[in-house]
Short mmCIF file of C-alpha atoms and ligand atoms in Angstrom, two decimals:
data_model
loop_
_atom_site.label_atom_id
_atom_site.label_comp_id
_atom_site.label_asym_id
_atom_site.label_seq_id
_atom_site.Cartn_x
_atom_site.Cartn_y
_atom_site.Cartn_z
CA MET A 1 16.11 6.02 -1.74
CA ASN A 2 13.73 3.70 0.38
CA ILE A 3 10.11 4.93 0.24
CA ILE A 4 7.36 3.86 2.46
CA MET A 5 3.55 4.80 1.70
CA LEU A 6 1.44 4.72 5.13
CA GLY A 7 -2.06 5.73 5.41
CA ALA A 8 -5.41 3.85 6.43
CA GLN A 9 -6.92 1.58 3.25
CA GLY A 10 -8.47 3.12 0.66
CA THR A 11 -6.45 6.69 1.13
CA GLY A 12 -4.77 6.12 -1.96
CA LYS A 13 -1.12 4.79 -1.43
CA GLY A 14 -1.30 2.43 -4.21
CA THR A 15 -2.02 5.18 -6.73
CA VAL A 16 0.38 7.75 -5.09
CA ALA A 17 2.93 4.85 -5.18
CA GLY A 18 2.32 3.97 -8.97
CA LEU A 19 2.57 7.49 -10.13
CA ILE A 20 5.87 8.36 -8.18
CA SER A 21 7.17 5.08 -9.40
CA LYS A 22 6.65 5.82 -13.00
CA GLU A 23 8.56 9.44 -12.73
CA THR A 24 11.33 8.00 -10.03
CA GLY A 25 11.74 4.40 -11.54
CA PHE A 26 11.54 3.13 -7.82
CA PRO A 27 9.57 -0.08 -8.11
CA GLN A 28 6.53 -0.37 -6.26
CA ILE A 29 6.47 -3.31 -3.72
CA SER A 30 3.06 -3.81 -2.52
CA THR A 31 2.65 -6.81 -0.18
CA GLY A 32 -1.08 -6.79 -0.72
CA ASP A 33 -0.36 -7.28 -4.81
CA ILE A 34 2.09 -9.86 -4.06
CA PHE A 35 -0.43 -11.94 -1.88
CA ARG A 36 -3.15 -11.62 -4.45
CA GLN A 37 -0.77 -12.95 -7.15
CA ASN A 38 0.11 -15.71 -5.04
CA ILE A 39 -3.79 -16.55 -4.02
CA LYS A 40 -4.73 -16.35 -7.92
CA GLU A 41 -1.64 -19.09 -8.71
CA LYS A 42 -2.61 -20.96 -5.66
CA THR A 43 0.83 -21.13 -4.40
CA GLU A 44 1.49 -22.53 -1.05
CA LEU A 45 2.11 -18.70 0.22
CA GLY A 46 -1.06 -18.06 -1.55
CA VAL A 47 -3.13 -20.48 -0.27
CA GLU A 48 -1.75 -19.94 3.69
CA ALA A 49 -2.07 -15.82 3.45
CA ASP A 50 -5.56 -15.94 1.75
CA LYS A 51 -7.17 -17.78 5.30
CA TYR A 52 -6.08 -14.23 6.76
CA ILE A 53 -6.70 -11.76 3.89
CA SER A 54 -10.29 -13.03 3.23
CA GLN A 55 -11.25 -12.14 6.98
CA GLY A 56 -9.46 -8.81 6.73
CA ASN A 57 -6.68 -9.90 9.13
CA LEU A 58 -3.26 -9.27 8.68
CA VAL A 59 -0.90 -12.25 7.29
CA PRO A 60 1.78 -13.35 10.07
CA ASP A 61 5.16 -11.92 9.97
CA GLU A 62 6.35 -15.34 9.56
CA ILE A 63 5.33 -15.14 6.21
CA THR A 64 5.19 -11.46 5.33
CA VAL A 65 8.80 -10.25 6.48
CA PRO A 66 10.96 -12.94 4.45
CA MET A 67 8.65 -12.25 1.37
CA VAL A 68 9.53 -8.43 1.64
CA LYS A 69 12.90 -9.26 2.33
CA ASN A 70 13.76 -11.16 -0.81
CA ARG A 71 11.78 -8.84 -3.02
CA LEU A 72 14.10 -5.89 -1.82
CA THR A 73 17.17 -8.06 -2.82
CA GLU A 74 15.90 -8.38 -6.47
CA ASP A 75 18.04 -6.14 -8.94
CA ASP A 76 15.47 -3.65 -9.67
CA ALA A 77 15.33 -2.50 -5.96
CA ILE A 78 18.90 -2.00 -5.33
CA ASN A 79 18.82 1.73 -5.39
CA GLY A 80 15.69 1.90 -3.62
CA ALA A 81 11.95 0.92 -3.80
CA ILE A 82 8.35 2.40 -2.94
CA LEU A 83 6.91 -0.02 -0.26
CA ASP A 84 3.13 -0.32 -0.07
CA GLY A 85 1.54 -1.72 2.30
CA PHE A 86 4.47 -2.62 4.47
CA PRO A 87 5.34 -2.20 7.51
CA ARG A 88 1.71 -2.29 8.90
CA THR A 89 2.96 -2.78 12.71
CA ILE A 90 5.88 -1.49 15.00
CA GLU A 91 7.47 -4.99 15.02
CA GLN A 92 7.54 -4.97 10.96
CA ALA A 93 9.09 -1.30 11.10
CA GLN A 94 11.99 -2.72 13.33
CA LYS A 95 12.37 -5.84 11.19
CA LEU A 96 12.53 -3.38 8.18
CA ASP A 97 15.23 -0.79 9.61
CA GLU A 98 17.31 -4.35 10.34
CA ILE A 99 16.75 -5.58 6.68
CA LEU A 100 17.96 -2.36 5.32
CA ALA A 101 20.78 -1.59 7.95
CA ALA A 102 22.30 -4.72 7.15
CA GLU A 103 22.78 -3.38 3.20
CA GLY A 104 23.93 -0.11 4.71
CA LYS A 105 20.55 1.12 4.16
CA LYS A 106 17.82 2.94 5.86
CA VAL A 107 13.74 4.24 5.53
CA ASP A 108 14.62 7.53 3.55
CA LEU A 109 11.06 9.37 3.40
CA VAL A 110 7.60 8.03 4.74
CA ILE A 111 4.49 9.49 2.72
CA ASN A 112 1.48 9.40 5.39
CA LEU A 113 -1.94 9.56 3.45
CA THR A 114 -4.68 10.92 5.38
CA THR A 115 -8.53 11.01 4.43
CA PRO A 116 -11.73 11.45 6.23
CA LYS A 117 -13.06 8.10 7.06
CA ASP A 118 -16.37 8.58 5.22
CA GLU A 119 -14.48 9.17 2.04
CA ILE A 120 -12.26 6.00 3.06
CA ILE A 121 -15.19 3.61 3.15
CA GLU A 122 -16.95 5.21 -0.39
CA ARG A 123 -13.49 4.94 -2.09
CA MET A 124 -12.95 1.14 -1.21
CA LEU A 125 -16.42 0.21 -2.09
CA THR A 126 -15.76 2.05 -5.48
CA ARG A 127 -12.11 0.86 -6.19
CA ARG A 128 -11.86 -1.31 -9.13
CA VAL A 129 -8.16 -3.10 -9.71
CA CYS A 130 -6.37 -4.76 -12.72
CA PRO A 131 -4.98 -8.21 -11.75
CA LYS A 132 -3.00 -8.16 -14.93
CA CYS A 133 -0.75 -4.87 -14.05
CA LYS A 134 -2.12 -3.98 -10.85
CA ALA A 135 -3.47 -0.51 -11.84
CA THR A 136 -6.19 1.00 -9.67
CA PHE A 137 -9.14 2.99 -10.70
CA ASN A 138 -12.39 4.33 -9.12
CA THR A 139 -15.74 4.21 -10.61
CA LYS A 140 -16.32 7.69 -9.34
CA LEU A 141 -13.35 9.58 -8.84
CA HIS A 142 -10.93 7.84 -11.39
CA PRO A 143 -12.98 6.12 -13.79
CA PRO A 144 -11.29 4.26 -16.76
CA LYS A 145 -11.77 5.37 -20.18
CA VAL A 146 -13.57 2.22 -21.25
CA GLU A 147 -16.10 1.01 -18.47
CA GLY A 148 -14.30 -2.30 -16.58
CA VAL A 149 -11.31 -2.17 -18.83
CA CYS A 150 -7.53 -1.18 -17.35
CA ASP A 151 -6.47 1.89 -19.10
CA ASP A 152 -2.76 0.70 -18.96
CA CYS A 153 -2.81 -2.91 -20.32
CA GLY A 154 -6.58 -3.61 -21.80
CA GLY A 155 -6.92 -6.21 -18.53
CA ALA A 156 -10.82 -6.74 -17.14
CA LEU A 157 -10.95 -4.90 -13.74
CA VAL A 158 -12.43 -6.30 -10.85
CA GLN A 159 -13.21 -5.56 -7.21
CA ARG A 160 -11.16 -7.01 -4.75
CA ASP A 161 -13.08 -9.35 -2.73
CA ASP A 162 -11.95 -7.81 0.70
CA ASP A 163 -13.45 -4.47 -0.67
CA SER A 164 -17.09 -5.97 -1.50
CA ASN A 165 -17.28 -7.53 2.30
CA PRO A 166 -18.20 -4.85 4.63
CA GLU A 167 -17.11 -6.64 7.84
CA ALA A 168 -13.56 -7.18 6.17
CA ILE A 169 -13.54 -3.35 5.63
CA ARG A 170 -14.31 -2.83 9.02
CA ARG A 171 -11.77 -5.16 10.23
CA ARG A 172 -9.23 -3.72 8.00
CA LEU A 173 -9.79 0.05 9.67
CA GLU A 174 -9.94 -1.64 13.12
CA ILE A 175 -6.51 -2.92 12.45
CA TYR A 176 -5.07 0.08 10.75
CA GLU A 177 -6.26 2.16 13.98
CA GLU A 178 -4.69 -0.10 16.29
CA LYS A 179 -1.61 -1.69 14.73
CA THR A 180 -0.32 0.66 12.30
CA SER A 181 -1.31 3.97 12.95
CA PRO A 182 1.20 4.05 15.96
CA LEU A 183 4.07 3.99 12.73
CA VAL A 184 3.25 7.47 12.42
CA ASP A 185 4.82 8.56 15.75
CA TYR A 186 7.80 5.75 15.00
CA TYR A 187 8.59 7.75 12.08
CA THR A 188 8.07 11.27 13.04
CA GLN A 189 10.71 10.41 16.02
CA LYS A 190 12.96 9.68 13.14
CA GLY A 191 12.20 12.69 11.40
CA VAL A 192 11.66 10.93 8.03
CA ILE A 193 7.61 11.55 7.65
CA LYS A 194 5.88 13.83 5.53
CA THR A 195 1.78 13.77 5.91
CA GLU A 196 -0.68 14.67 3.24
CA GLU A 197 -4.19 14.92 2.98
CA ILE A 198 -6.15 13.34 -0.08
CA SER A 199 -9.77 14.70 -0.07
CA LEU A 200 -12.63 15.70 -2.22
CA SER A 201 -13.09 18.56 0.36
CA ILE A 202 -9.66 20.08 -0.20
CA ASN A 203 -9.82 19.30 -3.90
CA ARG A 204 -6.60 17.43 -3.58
CA MET A 205 -6.39 14.02 -4.79
CA GLY A 206 -3.75 11.29 -5.39
CA PRO A 207 -2.10 12.56 -8.81
CA ASP A 208 -1.78 16.27 -7.00
CA VAL A 209 0.33 14.75 -3.97
CA ALA A 210 2.35 11.97 -6.36
CA LYS A 211 3.06 15.47 -8.29
CA ASP A 212 4.59 17.42 -4.90
CA MET A 213 6.09 13.94 -3.77
CA VAL A 214 8.13 13.84 -7.05
CA GLU A 215 9.18 16.72 -6.97
CA TYR A 216 10.09 16.66 -3.39
CA ILE A 217 12.13 13.30 -4.16
CA LYS A 218 13.94 14.89 -7.19
CA ASN A 219 15.22 17.64 -5.29
P1 AMP B 301 -3.73 -4.05 1.04
O1 AMP B 301 -3.57 -4.62 -0.46
O2 AMP B 301 -2.13 -3.20 1.09
O3 AMP B 301 -4.85 -3.52 1.35
O4 AMP B 301 -3.49 -5.76 1.79
C1 AMP B 301 -4.64 -6.42 1.52
C2 AMP B 301 -4.10 -7.60 2.53
O5 AMP B 301 -3.02 -8.26 2.63
C3 AMP B 301 -4.31 -6.95 3.86
O6 AMP B 301 -5.87 -6.58 4.57
C4 AMP B 301 -3.69 -8.06 4.71
O7 AMP B 301 -4.38 -9.27 4.99
C5 AMP B 301 -2.55 -8.46 3.69
N1 AMP B 301 -1.23 -8.01 4.01
C6 AMP B 301 -0.95 -6.97 3.31
N2 AMP B 301 0.45 -6.17 3.46
C7 AMP B 301 0.35 -6.87 4.87
C8 AMP B 301 1.58 -6.55 5.97
N3 AMP B 301 2.56 -5.76 5.62
N4 AMP B 301 1.29 -7.51 7.09
C9 AMP B 301 0.21 -8.22 7.07
N5 AMP B 301 -0.59 -8.68 6.04
C10 AMP B 301 -0.39 -7.80 5.07
#
């Protein structure tokens, strides 16, 4: 089953994708994580991608699309994957349709997460990530058991550079509205989207949504 996580930055895509991945065995493929790994290792791709990411801009399709295409051909993704952070534009969605169609596959489910904007900004500022195993925490909503230490692998938690830069946060949310939000209509027309609100105001957080989605996927 090929699943896409849709939703603005800070809605909880990574958290929900990680939990669904643990329960279903489909790998979580996060384009942001792949870029950050390459930046850390200073690969050619990482050096190029960092020029865009540090400013909160999208990395060009010439770099992003082949990277996703290659990742989808790896063994663990043969029966399906959870794409987290891709596609982010209509053009990327069309290219993904082509990539999957060539293998006789399609997008089976799009999980669209929504969260009120004031909560989103707060969540981005309080998000901490584990560079080693990619787990995500939040100093207020979902703190690790030991401050600054990953519950899953013991790695040292960090704040993403683009989460500590208010100008990059603003730019990323602007790009989401302009380029990514049209995907809601795109996938609604295909009849594969499920919209789920994650918000403190309704006392429904990532693990609640993940639990419901796992049930939906398994049935
Ligand atoms: P994320 O971890 O999903 O918030 O992604 C972090 C950054 O990586 C984004 O702000 C973009 O600069 C870049 N990025 C991630 N996914 C994509 C994509 N599908 N297309 C272009 N750029 C991307």
